[in-house]
Coordinates of C-alpha atoms in Angstrom, one line a residue:
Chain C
X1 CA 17.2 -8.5 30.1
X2 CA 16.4 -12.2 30.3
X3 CA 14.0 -11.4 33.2
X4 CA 12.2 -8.5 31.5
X5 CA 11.8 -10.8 28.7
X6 CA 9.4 -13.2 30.8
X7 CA 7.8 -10.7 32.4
X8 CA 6.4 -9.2 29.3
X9 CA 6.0 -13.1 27.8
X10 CA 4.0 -13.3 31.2
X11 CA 2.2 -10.2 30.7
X12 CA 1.1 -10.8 27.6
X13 CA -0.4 -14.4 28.1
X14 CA -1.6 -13.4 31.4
X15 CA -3.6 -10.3 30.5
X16 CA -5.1 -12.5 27.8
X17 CA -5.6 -10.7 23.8
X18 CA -2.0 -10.3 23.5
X19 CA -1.2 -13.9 22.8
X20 CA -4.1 -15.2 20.8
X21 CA -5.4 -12.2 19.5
X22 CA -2.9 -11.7 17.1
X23 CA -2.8 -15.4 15.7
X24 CA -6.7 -15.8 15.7
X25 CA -6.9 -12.3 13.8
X26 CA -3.8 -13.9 11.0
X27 CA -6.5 -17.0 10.6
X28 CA -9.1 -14.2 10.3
X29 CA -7.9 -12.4 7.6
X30 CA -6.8 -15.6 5.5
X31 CA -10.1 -16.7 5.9
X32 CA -12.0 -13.6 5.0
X33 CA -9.8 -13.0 1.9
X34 CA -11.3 -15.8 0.2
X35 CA -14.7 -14.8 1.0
X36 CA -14.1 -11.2 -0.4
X37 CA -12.7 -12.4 -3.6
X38 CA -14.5 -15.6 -4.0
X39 CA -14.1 -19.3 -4.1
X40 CA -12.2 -19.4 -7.2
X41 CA -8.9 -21.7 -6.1
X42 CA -6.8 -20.5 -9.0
X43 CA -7.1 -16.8 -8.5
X44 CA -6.6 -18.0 -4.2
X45 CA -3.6 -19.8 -5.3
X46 CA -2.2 -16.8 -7.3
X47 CA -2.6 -14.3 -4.6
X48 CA -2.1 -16.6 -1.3
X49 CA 1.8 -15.4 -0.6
X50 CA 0.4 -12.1 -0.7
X51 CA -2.3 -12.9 1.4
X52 CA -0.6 -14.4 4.2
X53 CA 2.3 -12.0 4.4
X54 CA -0.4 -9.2 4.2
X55 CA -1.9 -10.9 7.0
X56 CA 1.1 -11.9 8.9
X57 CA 1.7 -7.6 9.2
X58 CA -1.9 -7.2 9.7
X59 CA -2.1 -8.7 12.8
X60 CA 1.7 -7.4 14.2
X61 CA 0.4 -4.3 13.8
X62 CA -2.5 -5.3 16.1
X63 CA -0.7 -5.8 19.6
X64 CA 2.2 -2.8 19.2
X65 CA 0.1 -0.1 20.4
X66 CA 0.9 -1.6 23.9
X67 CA 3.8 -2.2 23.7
X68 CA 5.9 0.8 25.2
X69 CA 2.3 2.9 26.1
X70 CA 1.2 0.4 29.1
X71 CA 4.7 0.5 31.0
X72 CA 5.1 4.1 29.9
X73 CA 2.1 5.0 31.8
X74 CA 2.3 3.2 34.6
X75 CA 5.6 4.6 35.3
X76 CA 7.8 1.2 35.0
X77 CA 9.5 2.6 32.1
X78 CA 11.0 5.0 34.0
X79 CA 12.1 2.5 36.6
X80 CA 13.7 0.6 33.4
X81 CA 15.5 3.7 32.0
X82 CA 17.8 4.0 35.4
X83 CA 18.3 0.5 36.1
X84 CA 21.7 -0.5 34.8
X85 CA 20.1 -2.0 31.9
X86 CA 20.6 0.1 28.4
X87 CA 17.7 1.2 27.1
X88 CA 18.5 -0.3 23.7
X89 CA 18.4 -3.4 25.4
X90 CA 15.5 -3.4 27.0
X91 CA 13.8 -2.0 23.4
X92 CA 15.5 -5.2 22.4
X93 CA 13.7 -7.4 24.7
X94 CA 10.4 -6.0 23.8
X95 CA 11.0 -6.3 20.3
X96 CA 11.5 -10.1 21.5
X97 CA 8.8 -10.5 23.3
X98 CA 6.1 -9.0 20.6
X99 CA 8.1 -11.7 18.2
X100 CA 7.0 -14.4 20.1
X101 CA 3.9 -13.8 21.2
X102 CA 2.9 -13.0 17.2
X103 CA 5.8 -13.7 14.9
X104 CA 5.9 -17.0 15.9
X105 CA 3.3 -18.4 16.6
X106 CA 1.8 -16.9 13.2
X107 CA 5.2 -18.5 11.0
X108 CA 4.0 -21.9 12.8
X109 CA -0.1 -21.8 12.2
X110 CA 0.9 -20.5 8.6
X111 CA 1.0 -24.1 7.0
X112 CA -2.7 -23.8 8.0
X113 CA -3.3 -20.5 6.7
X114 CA -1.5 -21.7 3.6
X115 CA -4.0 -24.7 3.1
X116 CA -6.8 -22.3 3.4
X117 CA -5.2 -20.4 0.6
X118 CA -4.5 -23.5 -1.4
X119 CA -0.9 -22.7 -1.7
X120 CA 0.9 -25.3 -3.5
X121 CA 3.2 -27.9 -1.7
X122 CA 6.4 -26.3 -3.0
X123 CA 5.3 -23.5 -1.3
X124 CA 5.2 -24.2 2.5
X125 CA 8.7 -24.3 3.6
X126 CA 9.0 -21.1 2.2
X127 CA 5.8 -19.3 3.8
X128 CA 7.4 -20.8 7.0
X129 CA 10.8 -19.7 6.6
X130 CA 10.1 -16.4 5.0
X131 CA 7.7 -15.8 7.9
X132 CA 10.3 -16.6 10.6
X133 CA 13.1 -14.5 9.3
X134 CA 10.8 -11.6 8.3
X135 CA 8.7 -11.5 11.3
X136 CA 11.4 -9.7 13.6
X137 CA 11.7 -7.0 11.2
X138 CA 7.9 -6.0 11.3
X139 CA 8.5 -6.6 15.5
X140 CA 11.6 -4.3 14.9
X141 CA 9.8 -1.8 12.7
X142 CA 6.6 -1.8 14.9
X143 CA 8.8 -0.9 18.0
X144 CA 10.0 1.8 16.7
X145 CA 7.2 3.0 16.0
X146 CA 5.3 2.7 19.1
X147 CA 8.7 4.2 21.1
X148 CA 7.5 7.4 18.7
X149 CA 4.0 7.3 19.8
X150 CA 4.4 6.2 23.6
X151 CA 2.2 8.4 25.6
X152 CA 0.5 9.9 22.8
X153 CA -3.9 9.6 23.6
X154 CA -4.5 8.6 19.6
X155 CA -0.9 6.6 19.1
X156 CA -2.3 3.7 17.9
X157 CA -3.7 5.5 15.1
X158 CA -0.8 7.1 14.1
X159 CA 1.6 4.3 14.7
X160 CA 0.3 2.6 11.5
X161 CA 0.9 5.3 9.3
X162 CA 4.2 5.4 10.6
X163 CA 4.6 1.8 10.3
X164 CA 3.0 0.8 6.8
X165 CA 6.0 2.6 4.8
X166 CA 8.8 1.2 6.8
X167 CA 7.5 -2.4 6.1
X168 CA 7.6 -2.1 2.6
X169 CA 11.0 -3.5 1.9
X170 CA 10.1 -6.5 4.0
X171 CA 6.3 -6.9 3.0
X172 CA 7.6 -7.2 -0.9
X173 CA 10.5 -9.5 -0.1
X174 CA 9.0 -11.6 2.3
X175 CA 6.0 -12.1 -0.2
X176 CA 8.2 -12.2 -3.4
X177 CA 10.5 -15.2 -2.1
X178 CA 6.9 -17.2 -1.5
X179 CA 5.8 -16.4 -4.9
X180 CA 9.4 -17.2 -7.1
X181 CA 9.3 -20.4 -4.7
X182 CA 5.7 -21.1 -6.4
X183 CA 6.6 -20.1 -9.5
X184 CA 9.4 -22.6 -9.6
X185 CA 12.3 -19.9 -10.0
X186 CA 15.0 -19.3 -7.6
X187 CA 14.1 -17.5 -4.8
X188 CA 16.8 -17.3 -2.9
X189 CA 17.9 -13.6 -3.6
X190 CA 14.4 -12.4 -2.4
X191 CA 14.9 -14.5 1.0
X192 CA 18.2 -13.1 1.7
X193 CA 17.2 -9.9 0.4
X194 CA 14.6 -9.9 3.4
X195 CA 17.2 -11.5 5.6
X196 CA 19.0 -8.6 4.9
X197 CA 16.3 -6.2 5.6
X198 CA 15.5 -8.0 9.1
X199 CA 19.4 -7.4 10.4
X200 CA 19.2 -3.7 9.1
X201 CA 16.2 -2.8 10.9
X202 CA 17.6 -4.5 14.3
X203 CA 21.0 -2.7 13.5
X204 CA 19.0 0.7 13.2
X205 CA 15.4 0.6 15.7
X206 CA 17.1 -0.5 18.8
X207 CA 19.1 2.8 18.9
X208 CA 16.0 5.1 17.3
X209 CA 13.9 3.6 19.6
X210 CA 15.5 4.1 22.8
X211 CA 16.4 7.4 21.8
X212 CA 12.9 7.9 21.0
X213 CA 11.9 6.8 24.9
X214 CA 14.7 8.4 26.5
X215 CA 13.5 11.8 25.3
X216 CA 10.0 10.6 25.9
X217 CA 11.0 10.0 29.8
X218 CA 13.0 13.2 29.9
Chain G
X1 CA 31.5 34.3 9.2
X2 CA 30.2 30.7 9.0
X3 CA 26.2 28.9 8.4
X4 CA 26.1 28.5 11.8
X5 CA 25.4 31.9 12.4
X6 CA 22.6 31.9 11.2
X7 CA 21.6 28.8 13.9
X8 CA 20.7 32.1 15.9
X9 CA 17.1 33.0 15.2
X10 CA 17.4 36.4 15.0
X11 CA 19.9 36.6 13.0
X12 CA 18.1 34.0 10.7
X13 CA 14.7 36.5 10.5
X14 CA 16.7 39.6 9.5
X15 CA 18.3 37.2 6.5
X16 CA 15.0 36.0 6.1
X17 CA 13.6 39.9 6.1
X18 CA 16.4 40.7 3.3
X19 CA 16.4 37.8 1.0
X20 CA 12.5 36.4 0.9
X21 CA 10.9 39.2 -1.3
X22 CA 14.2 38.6 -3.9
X23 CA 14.0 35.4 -3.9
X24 CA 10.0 35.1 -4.7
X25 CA 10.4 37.6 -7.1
X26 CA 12.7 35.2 -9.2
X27 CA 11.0 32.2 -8.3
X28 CA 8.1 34.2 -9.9
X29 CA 10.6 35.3 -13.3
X30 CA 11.8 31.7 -13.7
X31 CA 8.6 30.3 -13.3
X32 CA 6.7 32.4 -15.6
X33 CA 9.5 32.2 -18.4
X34 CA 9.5 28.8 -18.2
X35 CA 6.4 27.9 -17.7
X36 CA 5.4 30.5 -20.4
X37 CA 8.3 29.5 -22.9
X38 CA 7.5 25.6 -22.2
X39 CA 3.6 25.2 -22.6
X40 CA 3.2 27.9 -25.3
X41 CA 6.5 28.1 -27.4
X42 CA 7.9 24.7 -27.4
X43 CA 6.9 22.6 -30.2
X44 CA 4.4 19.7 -29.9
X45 CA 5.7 16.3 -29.7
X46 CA 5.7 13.9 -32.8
X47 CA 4.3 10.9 -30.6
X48 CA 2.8 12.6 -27.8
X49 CA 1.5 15.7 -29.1
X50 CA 1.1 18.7 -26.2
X51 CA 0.8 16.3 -23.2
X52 CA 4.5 16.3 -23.5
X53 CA 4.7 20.0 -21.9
X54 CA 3.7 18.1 -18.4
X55 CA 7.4 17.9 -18.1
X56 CA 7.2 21.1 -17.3
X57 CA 5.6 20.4 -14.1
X58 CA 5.8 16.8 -13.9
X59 CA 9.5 16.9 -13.8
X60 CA 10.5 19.9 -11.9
X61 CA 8.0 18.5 -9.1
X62 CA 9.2 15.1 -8.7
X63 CA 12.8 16.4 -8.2
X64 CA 11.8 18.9 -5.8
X65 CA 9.9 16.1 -3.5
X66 CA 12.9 14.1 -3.2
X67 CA 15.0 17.0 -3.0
X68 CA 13.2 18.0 0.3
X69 CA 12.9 14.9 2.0
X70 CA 16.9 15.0 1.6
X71 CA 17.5 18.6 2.7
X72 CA 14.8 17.7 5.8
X73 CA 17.1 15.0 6.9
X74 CA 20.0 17.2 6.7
X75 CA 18.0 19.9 8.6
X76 CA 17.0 17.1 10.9
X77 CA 20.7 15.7 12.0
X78 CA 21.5 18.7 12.3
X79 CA 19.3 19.3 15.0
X80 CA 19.7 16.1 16.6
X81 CA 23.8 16.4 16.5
X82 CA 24.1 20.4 17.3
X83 CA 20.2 21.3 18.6
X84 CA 19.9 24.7 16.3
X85 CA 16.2 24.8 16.4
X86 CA 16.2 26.9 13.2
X87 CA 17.3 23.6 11.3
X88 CA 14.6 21.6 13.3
X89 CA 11.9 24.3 12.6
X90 CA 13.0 24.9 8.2
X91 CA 12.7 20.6 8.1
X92 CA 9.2 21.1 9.7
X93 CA 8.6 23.9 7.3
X94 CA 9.7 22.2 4.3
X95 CA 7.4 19.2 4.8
X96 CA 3.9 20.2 3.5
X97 CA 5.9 21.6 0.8
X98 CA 7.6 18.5 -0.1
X99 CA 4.0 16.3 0.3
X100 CA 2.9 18.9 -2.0
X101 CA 5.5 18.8 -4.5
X102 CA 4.9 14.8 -4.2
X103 CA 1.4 15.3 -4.5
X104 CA 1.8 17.4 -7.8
X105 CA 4.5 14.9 -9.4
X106 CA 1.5 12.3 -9.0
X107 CA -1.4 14.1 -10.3
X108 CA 0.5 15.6 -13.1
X109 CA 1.6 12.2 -13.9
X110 CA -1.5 10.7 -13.4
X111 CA -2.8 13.3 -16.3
X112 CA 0.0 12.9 -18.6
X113 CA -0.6 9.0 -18.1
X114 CA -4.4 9.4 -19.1
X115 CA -3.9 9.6 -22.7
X116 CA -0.5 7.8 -22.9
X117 CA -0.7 4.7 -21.1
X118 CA -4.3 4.6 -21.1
X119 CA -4.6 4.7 -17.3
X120 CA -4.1 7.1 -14.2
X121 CA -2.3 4.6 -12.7
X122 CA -0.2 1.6 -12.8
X123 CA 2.2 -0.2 -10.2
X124 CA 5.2 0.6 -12.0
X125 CA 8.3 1.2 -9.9
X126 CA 9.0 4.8 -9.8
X127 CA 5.0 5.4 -9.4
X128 CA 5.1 3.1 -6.4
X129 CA 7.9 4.6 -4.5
X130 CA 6.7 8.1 -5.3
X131 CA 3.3 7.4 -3.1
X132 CA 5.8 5.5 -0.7
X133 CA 7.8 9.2 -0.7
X134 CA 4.4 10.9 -0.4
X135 CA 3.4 8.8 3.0
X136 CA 6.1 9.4 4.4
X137 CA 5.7 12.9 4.6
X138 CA 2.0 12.6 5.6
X139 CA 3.7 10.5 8.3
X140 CA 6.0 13.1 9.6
X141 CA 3.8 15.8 9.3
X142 CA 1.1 13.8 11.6
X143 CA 3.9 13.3 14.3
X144 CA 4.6 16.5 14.3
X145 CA 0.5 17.6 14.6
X146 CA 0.3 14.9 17.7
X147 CA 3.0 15.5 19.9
X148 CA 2.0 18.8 21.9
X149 CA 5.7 19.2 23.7
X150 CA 7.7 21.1 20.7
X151 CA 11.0 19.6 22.1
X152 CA 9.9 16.2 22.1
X153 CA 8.2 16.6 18.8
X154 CA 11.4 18.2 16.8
X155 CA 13.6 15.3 18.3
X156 CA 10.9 12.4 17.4
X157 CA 10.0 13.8 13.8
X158 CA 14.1 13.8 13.3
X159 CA 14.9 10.5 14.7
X160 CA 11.8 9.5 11.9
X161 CA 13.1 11.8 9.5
X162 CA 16.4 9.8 9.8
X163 CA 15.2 6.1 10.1
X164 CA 12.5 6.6 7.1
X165 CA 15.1 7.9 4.9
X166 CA 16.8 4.8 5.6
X167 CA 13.4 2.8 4.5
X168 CA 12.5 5.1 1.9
X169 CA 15.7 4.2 0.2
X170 CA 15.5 0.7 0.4
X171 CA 11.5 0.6 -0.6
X172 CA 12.4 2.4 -3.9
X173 CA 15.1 -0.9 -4.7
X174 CA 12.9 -3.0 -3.2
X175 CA 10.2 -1.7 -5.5
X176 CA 12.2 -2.4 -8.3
X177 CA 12.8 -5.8 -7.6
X178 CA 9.1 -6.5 -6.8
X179 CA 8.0 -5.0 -10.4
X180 CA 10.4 -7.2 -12.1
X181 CA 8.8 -10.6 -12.3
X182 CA 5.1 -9.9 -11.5
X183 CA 4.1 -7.6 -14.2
X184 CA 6.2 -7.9 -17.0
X185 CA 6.1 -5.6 -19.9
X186 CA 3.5 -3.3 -17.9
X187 CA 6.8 -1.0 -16.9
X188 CA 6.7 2.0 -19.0
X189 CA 8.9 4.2 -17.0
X190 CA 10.7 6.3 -19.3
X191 CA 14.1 7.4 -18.9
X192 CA 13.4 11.1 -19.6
X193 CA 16.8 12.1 -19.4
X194 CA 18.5 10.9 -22.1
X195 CA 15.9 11.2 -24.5
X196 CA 14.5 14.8 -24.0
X197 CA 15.4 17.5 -26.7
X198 CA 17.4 20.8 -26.6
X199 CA 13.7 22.3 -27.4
X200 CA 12.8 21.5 -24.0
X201 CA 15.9 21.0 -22.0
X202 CA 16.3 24.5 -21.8
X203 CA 12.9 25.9 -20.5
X204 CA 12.8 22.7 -18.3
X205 CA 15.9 23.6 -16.7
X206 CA 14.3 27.4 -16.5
X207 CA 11.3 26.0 -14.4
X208 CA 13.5 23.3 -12.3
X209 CA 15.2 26.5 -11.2
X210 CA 11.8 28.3 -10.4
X211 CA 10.9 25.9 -8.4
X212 CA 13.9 25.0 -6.2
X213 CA 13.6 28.8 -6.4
X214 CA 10.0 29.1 -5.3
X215 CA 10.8 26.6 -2.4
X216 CA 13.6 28.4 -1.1
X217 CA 11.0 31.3 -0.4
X218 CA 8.7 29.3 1.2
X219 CA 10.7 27.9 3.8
X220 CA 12.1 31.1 4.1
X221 CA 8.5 32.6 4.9
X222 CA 7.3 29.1 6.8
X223 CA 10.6 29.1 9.1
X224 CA 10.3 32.3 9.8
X225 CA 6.4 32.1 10.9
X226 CA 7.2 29.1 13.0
X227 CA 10.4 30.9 15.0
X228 CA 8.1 34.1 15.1
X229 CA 5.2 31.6 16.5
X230 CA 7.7 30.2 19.5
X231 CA 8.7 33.7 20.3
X232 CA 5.3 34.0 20.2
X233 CA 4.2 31.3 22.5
X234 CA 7.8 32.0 24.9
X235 CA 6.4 35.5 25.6
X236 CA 2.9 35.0 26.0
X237 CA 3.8 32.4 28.7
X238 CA 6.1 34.8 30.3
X239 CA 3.4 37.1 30.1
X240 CA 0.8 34.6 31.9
X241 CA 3.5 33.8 34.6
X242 CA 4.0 37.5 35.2
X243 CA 0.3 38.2 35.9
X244 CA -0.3 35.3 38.0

C-alpha cells in the first residue's frame, strides 16, 4: 500500500500538471473572484470563506478524472485487483495520494489565498484547519466518483455531476466553520460537523469504490 | 407465493399485462376528482387567495420525488444483494419519473412563490435540498445513459443510488444548518401540515393518492418496456450469432 502510495506521489510529480496544476488553478480562482465581483474589500471580505472553499473543490475536482482512468487503461489495475492487496485499500491509497498532491498543498497556500481575499486575522487558523480536515472528504468523494466513471470516453464530464451533490455537506460545513470563526461566534459545531462528514465518507467510498472497480475489471 | 416471484420477468409482464390498464384508470379517477374538487370547489384562501390550490400539485409532487428516490434505493439493494434484474430495471424506470416529480414540486413552487414571497426563488432550506434531490437524479440517470454494458451500468447506478442516498440525507441537515445563521428571517418554509384545513385535506389526500397511483402505472409500463427491450436486444443477438 505504502509502495503504491509513492508510485502514484511519483506519478503525479513526474508527469508534471498533477502536482501544480491543482494549487496554481486554487490561486486562480481566488484571484479571478475578485476581479468578477470587483475590488470592493468589504463585499471580498464577506464572501472570502466561500470563495476559497469553493475554490479548494474547484480545483480537486480538476485532477480526479485520472485518477482510476490512467491505470485502468493501461491495464495495471488489473494487475492491482489480484495482487494480495484489497481493493479498498488500494482505493484508499489513491484517495491518499490525490490528498496530497491537492488537499494539501492547497490547505498550506490558503493563508495566501486568504490575504488575497482579505480575510480577517481571526480567520486563518480556521481556513487552514477547515481545509485540512475537509479536504480528504472531497478526495474521498471524488474517488468515488471516478471508480464510477473509470473507462468511460466522456467520464470526466460526468464525474462532476456526480460529484457536486455529494460535496454538499462538506462544501457548507467547511465554509460555515470559516465564516462563524469570522463572525466571532462559535464554530466549533460546524468544524466537527465536517469532521464528521470526512470520517463518514471514508467509512462509506473505500467499499463503493472498489466495488465500483471490481465490477468495472470484471 | 412470495414478491420474489415476481423477480422472474415473465411472470412480472403478465402482472404487469393484468394490473397496468386498472391502475391508470384510477390514477386517472383520483386525479381528476381531486384535481377537479381541489382547483374548482375548494374555497379560496383568506390570505392567499386561489394560489393556495397549488397544494394540489405542489404537495403531492414533492412527496412523490422523495418517495421515489427511496423506493429506487430499495429496488437498487435489492439488486445488488439478490441480482433480480426486474428490481434493477423498475429503479431505472422510476428515475425520470422521480426528476420529473422533482422538477414539478420546483416549478409549481416557484409559481406559488411568485405572488407570495415575491420571488421564484430563495435559498431557503427545503428549496435547496429539493434541487439537491433533483441532481441527483439527473446524476443517476446520466450514468445510466453512459455506461453501454447494462450489467455494469445496473450495479454502478445502484452502488450510486446507495451512496447518494447517504449524501442526500445529510445535504438536506446540512442545508438546514447552513440557512440558519446566514440569512435570517428570509426562511419562509411553511409547515403545511399542521396548518392546512379539512377543506383541503381531503381532496389533497384524493390527489396524493392519484399520483402515487399514476406512478405505480408508469413504472409498471417503463419496467415492462425496458425487460421487453433486453428480451429484445438478447434475441436479436442470438439471431445475429445464428446467421453468422
Amino acid at each position: 500500500m505504502t509502495a503504491l502510495l509513492i508510485r502514484d506521489l511519483k506519478l503525479a510529480v513526474r508527469s508534471g500538471g498533477g502536482f501544480g496544476f491543482a494549487l496554481a488553478f486554487f490561486i486562480a480562482v481566488a484571484l479571478i473572484v475578485p476581479l468578477g465581483v470587483g475590488p470592493d474589500t468589504e463585499t471580498i471580505r464577506e464572501i472570502a470563506s466561500g470563495i476559497v472553499w469553493v475554490a479548494a473543490f474547484l480545483s480537486s475536482l480538476l485532477s480526479l478524472d485520472r485518477m482510476f482512468s490512467i491505470d485502468f487503461e493501461d491495464g495495471s489495475l488489473e494487475a492491482l485487483a489480484v495482487s494480495p492487496l484489497p481493493l479498498e485499500l488500494v482505493v484508499v491509497a489513491k484517495i491518499g495520494a490525490h490528498w496530497l498532491t491537492t488537499g494539501l498543498p492547497i490547505a498550506a497556500t490558503a493563508p495566501l489565498a486568504g490575504l488575497l481575499l482579505n480575510l480577517p486575522a481571526d480567520g486563518y487558523i480556521w481556513v487552514v484547519a477547515s481545509l485540512l480536515v475537509g479536504t480528504p472528504a472531497m478526495s474521498a468523494l471524488g474517488a468515488f466518483g471516478a471508480s464510477l466513471t473509470a473507462g468511460m470516453k466522456r467520464g470526466g464530464l460526468l464525474l462532476s455531476i456526480l460529484v457536486v451533490p455529494l460535496c454538499v455537506p462538506t462544501l457548507i460545513f467547511g465554509a460555515k466553520s470559516i465564516a462563524l470563526s469570522i463572525a466571532g461566534l462559535p464554530n466549533l459545531t460546524a468544524f466537527l460537523l465536517l469532521a464528521a462528514t470526512t470520517l463518514l465518507s471514508f467509512a462509506l467510498v473505500p467499499f463503493a469504490a472498489a466495488r465500483a472497480l471490481a465490477d468495472g475489471l470484471r | 407465493m412470495s414478491i420474489w416471484e415476481f423477480a422472474n420477468p415473465t411472470r412480472f409482464v403478465r402482472l404487469v399485462d393484468k394490473c397496468l390498464a386498472p391502475t391508470a384508470v384510477l390514477s386517472a379517477m383520483l386525479l381528476a376528482v381531486g384535481l377537479v374538487w381541489g382547483l374548482f370547489l375548494t374555497p379560496d384562501d383568506y390570505v392567499q387567495g386561489s394560489a393556495v390550490k397549488i397544494i394540489f400539485v405542489h404537495v403531492p409532487s414533492a412527496l412523490m420525488a422523495i418517495n421515489i428516490w427511496i423506493m429506487m434505493l430499495v429496488a437498487s439493494m435489492v439488486w445488488l444483494v439478490r441480482r433480480h434484474r426486474v428490481s434493477v430495471l423498475a429503479a431505472k424506470s422510476a428515475a425520470p419519473v422521480g426528476a420529473v416529480m422533482a422538477l414539478a414540486a420546483l416549478l409549481s413552487g416557484g409559481i406559488w412563490g411568485q405572488p407570495m414571497w415575491g420571488t421564484w426563488w430563495a435559498w431557503d432550506p427545503r428549496l435547496t435540498s429539493f434541487l439537491l434531490l433533483f441532481l441527483c437524479y439527473l446524476g443517476y440517470m446520466a450514468l445510466w445513459h453512459e455506461i453501454e454494458d447494462k450489467e455494469r451500468a445496473a450495479d454502478l447506478t445502484s452502488i450510486l443510488c446507495m451512496v447518494g442516498s447517504v449524501f442526500a440525507f445529510l445535504s438536506r441537515y446540512a442545508v438546514n444548518f447552513w440557512q440558519q445563521g446566514l440569512h435570517q428571517g428570509a426562511s419562509l418554509s411553511l409547515d403545511r401540515e399542521s396548518n392546512v384545513h379539512n377543506a383541503y385535506y381531503i381532496p389533497l389526500l384524493v390527489c396524493m393518492a392519484g399520483f402515487a397511483f399514476l406512478f405505480i402505472a408508469l413504472v409498471l409500463l417503463r419496467t415492462r418496456t425496458e425487460i421487453r427491450e433486453q428480451h429484445a436486444a438478447v434475441l436479436a443477438a442470438r439471431l445475429n450469432s445464428d446467421v453468422s
